[in-house]
Coordinates of C-alpha atoms in Angstrom, one line a residue:
M1176 CA 270.9 138.5 217.7
T1177 CA 272.7 140.9 220.9
V1178 CA 275.9 142.3 220.1
L1179 CA 278.3 143.2 222.9
V1180 CA 279.4 146.0 223.6
D1181 CA 283.3 146.0 225.7
V1182 CA 283.2 149.0 227.5
S1183 CA 287.0 148.2 229.7
P1184 CA 288.9 151.3 227.6
R1185 CA 286.7 153.1 229.0
D1186 CA 284.5 152.1 232.2
G1187 CA 286.7 149.4 232.8
L1188 CA 290.3 151.4 233.2
Q1189 CA 287.4 154.1 235.4
D1190 CA 288.5 153.0 238.4
E1191 CA 291.6 151.5 238.1
Q1192 CA 294.7 152.9 240.1
V1193 CA 297.2 152.2 237.3
V1194 CA 297.0 155.5 235.0
L1195 CA 298.1 153.4 231.6
S1196 CA 299.3 156.1 229.2
S1197 CA 297.5 157.0 225.4
K1198 CA 299.5 155.0 224.0
V1199 CA 298.6 151.5 225.8
R1200 CA 295.1 152.6 225.6
A1201 CA 294.8 152.1 221.8
E1202 CA 296.8 149.4 222.0
F1203 CA 294.2 147.9 224.2
I1204 CA 290.8 148.8 222.0
S1205 CA 293.1 147.6 219.3
R1206 CA 293.3 144.4 220.3
L1207 CA 290.5 144.0 221.6
A1208 CA 289.3 144.7 217.7
I1209 CA 291.2 142.6 216.5
A1210 CA 289.7 139.5 218.5
G1211 CA 286.0 139.8 217.3
F1212 CA 284.6 142.9 219.6
E1213 CA 282.2 145.3 216.6
R1214 CA 281.0 147.2 219.1
I1215 CA 283.6 149.2 222.2
E1216 CA 283.4 151.9 224.6
A1217 CA 286.7 153.3 223.8
V1218 CA 287.5 156.9 226.1
S1219 CA 285.5 158.9 227.4
F1220 CA 285.1 162.7 227.3
V1221 CA 284.9 164.4 230.5
N1222 CA 287.3 166.7 233.1
P1223 CA 290.3 165.1 233.6
E1224 CA 290.5 166.4 236.4
R1225 CA 287.3 164.1 237.4
V1226 CA 288.7 161.5 235.9
P1227 CA 292.3 161.2 235.3
Q1228 CA 292.9 158.1 234.3
M1229 CA 290.9 158.7 230.7
A1230 CA 292.8 162.1 229.7
G1231 CA 294.1 162.2 226.2
A1232 CA 291.3 160.6 224.8
E1233 CA 291.8 162.8 221.4
E1234 CA 295.1 161.4 222.7
V1235 CA 294.3 157.4 221.9
I1236 CA 291.7 157.4 219.5
Q1237 CA 294.1 159.2 216.9
Q1238 CA 296.6 156.1 217.7
V1239 CA 293.8 153.7 217.2
P1240 CA 294.4 152.5 213.2
D1241 CA 291.6 154.4 211.0
K1242 CA 290.6 150.3 210.4
Y1243 CA 289.3 150.1 213.8
R1244 CA 287.4 153.6 214.0
D1245 CA 283.9 152.6 212.7
C1246 CA 283.7 150.2 215.9
L1247 CA 284.5 152.8 218.2
S1248 CA 282.2 154.8 221.2
A1249 CA 283.0 157.6 224.1
L1250 CA 281.2 159.1 227.3
V1251 CA 280.3 162.2 226.7
L1252 CA 278.7 164.3 229.9
N1253 CA 277.6 167.9 228.1
E1254 CA 277.6 170.1 224.4
K1255 CA 281.8 170.4 224.8
G1256 CA 282.5 166.7 225.8
L1257 CA 280.4 165.3 222.1
E1258 CA 281.9 168.6 220.5
R1259 CA 285.4 167.4 221.4
A1260 CA 284.2 163.7 220.6
D1261 CA 282.8 165.0 216.7
D1262 CA 286.0 166.7 216.0
S1263 CA 287.9 163.3 217.3
G1264 CA 286.2 161.6 214.7
I1265 CA 284.0 159.8 216.5
R1266 CA 280.4 159.3 215.6
E1267 CA 278.8 157.3 218.1
V1268 CA 279.0 158.9 222.0
N1269 CA 276.8 157.2 225.5
Y1270 CA 275.5 160.4 227.6
V1271 CA 274.2 159.6 231.3
I1272 CA 271.1 160.7 232.7
V1273 CA 271.8 158.9 236.8
A1274 CA 268.5 157.7 238.6
T1275 CA 269.0 159.9 241.6
D1276 CA 269.7 163.5 242.0
D1277 CA 272.0 162.5 245.1
F1278 CA 273.9 160.0 242.8
S1279 CA 274.2 162.1 240.1
L1280 CA 275.4 165.4 242.2
K1281 CA 278.4 163.2 242.7
N1282 CA 278.7 161.7 239.8
Q1283 CA 278.6 164.6 237.7
G1284 CA 278.0 167.4 239.4
F1285 CA 274.4 168.5 238.5
D1286 CA 270.5 167.1 239.7
T1287 CA 269.1 164.2 236.9
N1288 CA 266.2 167.5 236.1
E1289 CA 269.9 169.4 234.9
S1290 CA 271.1 166.0 233.4
V1291 CA 267.7 165.7 231.5
D1292 CA 268.2 169.2 230.1
R1293 CA 272.4 168.3 229.3
W1294 CA 270.6 165.5 226.9
L1295 CA 268.3 167.0 225.3
N1296 CA 270.3 169.5 224.1
V1297 CA 273.7 166.6 223.5
Q1298 CA 270.6 164.6 221.5
Q1299 CA 269.3 167.7 219.5
K1300 CA 273.6 168.8 218.1
C1301 CA 273.7 164.8 217.7
E1302 CA 272.0 164.6 214.7
Q1303 CA 273.2 167.9 213.1
L1304 CA 275.7 166.3 213.3
D1305 CA 274.7 162.7 212.2
I1306 CA 276.0 161.4 215.7
R1307 CA 274.4 157.8 216.8
A1308 CA 273.3 158.7 220.5
T1309 CA 272.8 156.0 223.6
L1310 CA 270.8 156.9 226.7
T1311 CA 272.5 155.3 229.6
I1312 CA 270.3 155.5 232.6
G1313 CA 272.7 155.4 235.2
A1314 CA 271.9 153.5 239.3
A1315 CA 269.0 152.2 237.0
F1316 CA 267.7 149.3 239.9
G1317 CA 270.1 150.6 242.8
C1318 CA 271.4 154.0 243.9
P1319 CA 274.0 153.8 246.9
Y1320 CA 272.7 157.2 248.5
S1321 CA 269.1 156.9 247.9
G1322 CA 268.4 153.1 247.8
E1323 CA 266.0 151.4 246.0
V1324 CA 265.0 153.1 242.3
N1325 CA 261.9 151.6 242.1
I1326 CA 260.0 150.3 238.5
D1327 CA 257.0 154.2 239.1
H1328 CA 260.6 156.4 239.3
L1329 CA 261.7 154.9 236.1
N1330 CA 258.2 155.1 235.2
S1331 CA 259.1 159.2 235.6
L1332 CA 262.2 159.6 234.6
L1333 CA 261.6 158.1 231.2
Q1334 CA 258.6 160.2 230.7
K1335 CA 261.1 163.1 230.1
V1336 CA 262.6 162.0 227.7
V1337 CA 259.9 160.9 225.6
D1338 CA 260.1 163.5 223.3
S1339 CA 263.6 163.2 221.9
P1340 CA 264.1 159.2 221.9
P1341 CA 268.3 158.1 221.2
F1342 CA 268.7 155.8 219.6
E1343 CA 270.5 153.5 221.9
I1344 CA 268.4 153.1 225.7
C1345 CA 270.6 151.8 228.2
L1346 CA 270.0 150.5 231.3
A1347 CA 273.0 150.6 234.1
D1348 CA 273.1 148.4 237.2
T1349 CA 276.4 150.7 238.2
I1350 CA 276.0 148.7 241.4
G1351 CA 275.1 145.6 240.9
A1352 CA 271.8 145.6 242.7
A1353 CA 269.4 144.4 240.0
A1354 CA 267.9 140.5 240.4
P1355 CA 266.7 138.8 236.6
N1356 CA 263.0 139.9 237.4
D1357 CA 264.2 143.3 238.2
V1358 CA 265.8 143.6 234.1
L1359 CA 262.9 141.8 232.8
N1360 CA 260.3 144.3 234.3
K1361 CA 262.8 147.4 233.4
L1362 CA 262.9 146.6 229.8
D1363 CA 259.2 145.4 229.7
L1364 CA 258.9 149.6 230.5
V1365 CA 261.7 150.9 228.4
R1366 CA 260.7 149.2 225.4
D1367 CA 257.1 150.7 225.7
F1368 CA 258.4 154.5 226.1
L1369 CA 260.8 154.1 222.9
P1370 CA 259.6 151.3 220.3
D1371 CA 261.6 151.9 218.4
S1372 CA 265.3 152.6 220.4
L1373 CA 268.2 150.3 220.6
T1374 CA 267.9 148.9 223.6
R1375 CA 271.3 147.7 225.5
L1376 CA 272.6 147.0 229.6
H1377 CA 274.6 146.9 231.5
C1378 CA 275.9 145.3 234.6
H1379 CA 278.8 145.6 237.3
N1380 CA 278.9 142.0 239.1
S1381 CA 278.9 143.5 242.2
R1382 CA 276.3 141.4 243.9
N1383 CA 277.3 138.5 242.3
L1384 CA 273.6 138.3 239.9
G1385 CA 275.8 139.9 236.2
L1386 CA 276.0 136.9 234.6
A1387 CA 272.2 135.8 236.0
N1388 CA 270.8 139.3 234.7
A1389 CA 272.8 139.1 231.4
Y1390 CA 271.3 135.9 231.4
A1391 CA 267.5 137.5 231.7
A1392 CA 268.4 140.4 229.2
I1393 CA 269.3 137.6 226.1
V1394 CA 266.4 135.8 226.5
W1395 CA 264.2 139.0 226.7
G1396 CA 265.1 139.9 223.5
V1397 CA 268.0 142.8 224.3
D1398 CA 269.9 144.3 221.4
A1399 CA 273.0 145.2 223.1
L1400 CA 274.5 143.7 226.6
D1401 CA 278.2 145.8 227.9
A1402 CA 281.0 144.0 229.5
S1403 CA 284.6 144.3 230.4
T1404 CA 287.2 142.5 229.7
A1405 CA 289.0 141.2 232.9
G1406 CA 285.8 142.0 235.0
L1407 CA 288.0 145.8 235.1
G1408 CA 285.2 148.7 235.5
G1409 CA 283.6 150.2 238.7
C1410 CA 282.8 154.8 239.8
P1411 CA 284.6 157.0 241.7
F1412 CA 281.5 158.1 242.8
S1413 CA 280.9 155.1 244.5
V1414 CA 282.3 152.7 247.0
A1415 CA 279.2 150.0 246.1
A1416 CA 280.2 149.7 242.2
T1417 CA 282.9 146.6 241.4
G1418 CA 283.8 145.6 238.0
N1419 CA 281.7 145.0 235.5
I1420 CA 280.6 141.4 234.5
P1421 CA 283.9 139.5 232.7
S1422 CA 283.3 139.5 228.4
E1423 CA 284.7 135.8 228.6
D1424 CA 283.3 134.9 231.1
L1425 CA 280.1 135.7 229.6
I1426 CA 281.0 134.5 226.4
Y1427 CA 281.9 131.3 227.6
M1428 CA 278.1 131.3 228.6
L1429 CA 277.0 132.7 225.1
Q1430 CA 279.1 129.4 223.7
R1431 CA 278.3 127.1 226.3
M1432 CA 274.4 128.3 224.9
G1433 CA 275.0 128.0 221.3
I1434 CA 274.7 131.1 221.2
E1435 CA 275.9 133.1 218.4
N1436 CA 278.5 135.8 218.7
R1437 CA 282.3 136.7 217.0
V1438 CA 284.8 137.5 219.7
E1439 CA 287.8 134.7 219.4
L1440 CA 287.7 133.7 224.1
R1441 CA 291.1 132.0 222.9
N1442 CA 292.2 135.9 221.8
L1443 CA 290.4 137.4 224.9
L1444 CA 292.0 135.2 227.9
E1445 CA 295.1 137.0 226.3
I1446 CA 294.3 140.2 226.3
S1447 CA 292.6 140.4 230.2
S1448 CA 296.0 139.0 230.8
W1449 CA 298.3 141.5 228.8
V1450 CA 296.0 144.6 230.3
C1451 CA 296.4 143.1 234.0
E1452 CA 299.7 142.3 234.3
K1453 CA 300.1 146.9 232.7
L1454 CA 297.7 147.2 235.8
G1455 CA 299.3 145.1 238.5
R1456 CA 296.4 143.2 239.3
E1457 CA 294.8 140.2 238.9
S1458 CA 291.3 139.1 237.0
S1459 CA 287.8 139.4 238.2
G1460 CA 286.9 136.9 235.7
M1461 CA 286.7 132.9 236.4
L1462 CA 287.7 131.5 233.1
Q1463 CA 291.0 133.5 233.4
N1464 CA 291.3 130.9 236.2
V1465 CA 290.0 127.7 235.3
G1466 CA 290.2 127.9 231.7
I1467 CA 288.2 127.0 228.6
F1468 CA 286.0 123.6 228.6
P1469 CA 286.6 121.4 226.6
P1470 CA 290.5 122.4 226.3
T1471 CA 289.8 121.6 222.7
I1472 CA 286.7 123.1 221.9
N1473 CA 287.2 125.8 219.4
S1474 CA 286.6 129.1 220.9
N1475 CA 285.7 131.4 217.8
S1476 CA 282.2 130.7 217.7

């Protein structure tokens, strides 16, 4: 069964103009856990001057009830961030290597090769701390500055990390450039290089192909799939990156396909409305506008 990862408390909030308090962010995370998400990307341990929406990560984690913390993960970009995550009790982290130098410099302040070197150090430290490490390849399908990211380029990048395999490898369509055949071909490549790592896909819906790409990944057999409540998301360092695929739309699709998941859909729609009210914006999800069909459906599959 493909596990759903809701990334809205981290990726979803990082590009919003309204900065939510640590208390509200912790409540958001707790609500998602109650709705049934087994994995939630909760915070970023990054420089708050660059991403002020993610300031106070420690305070957020401290305010999440203990019984929900096992399902939480955090974004880290270096060993300092990993140390902060460890001190906060986080046992799963996500490290991002951006596929192109141009985007990596904009997003992280260093090129792809340096990002690979940092990953090797982070991965080694994770093994020492017994922390699960996801390696995400950002802009794996296209870059807003360099253009197409072809499969040969991804091949050369994977060669650099094959001797330091992650617990999980995630391909991120950061600007929503992918089509389903791209997803299938690049997941095949990942499996060839890292057969013992779990696979994960992170879709953005910038060009309205997010759900199609998610469907392709599910048919392929991807282990985990990212989505974001209310379709929140984007990237502060790319004007072309709009929201992630909405969690509620993805779950509705899975229900109609008869694919099991553990999220209570009506509860999630209420959470979507709640967080959008806090942010002063409307949901990007379609289901929020038209509702579940048929209206009497048992929404907990």
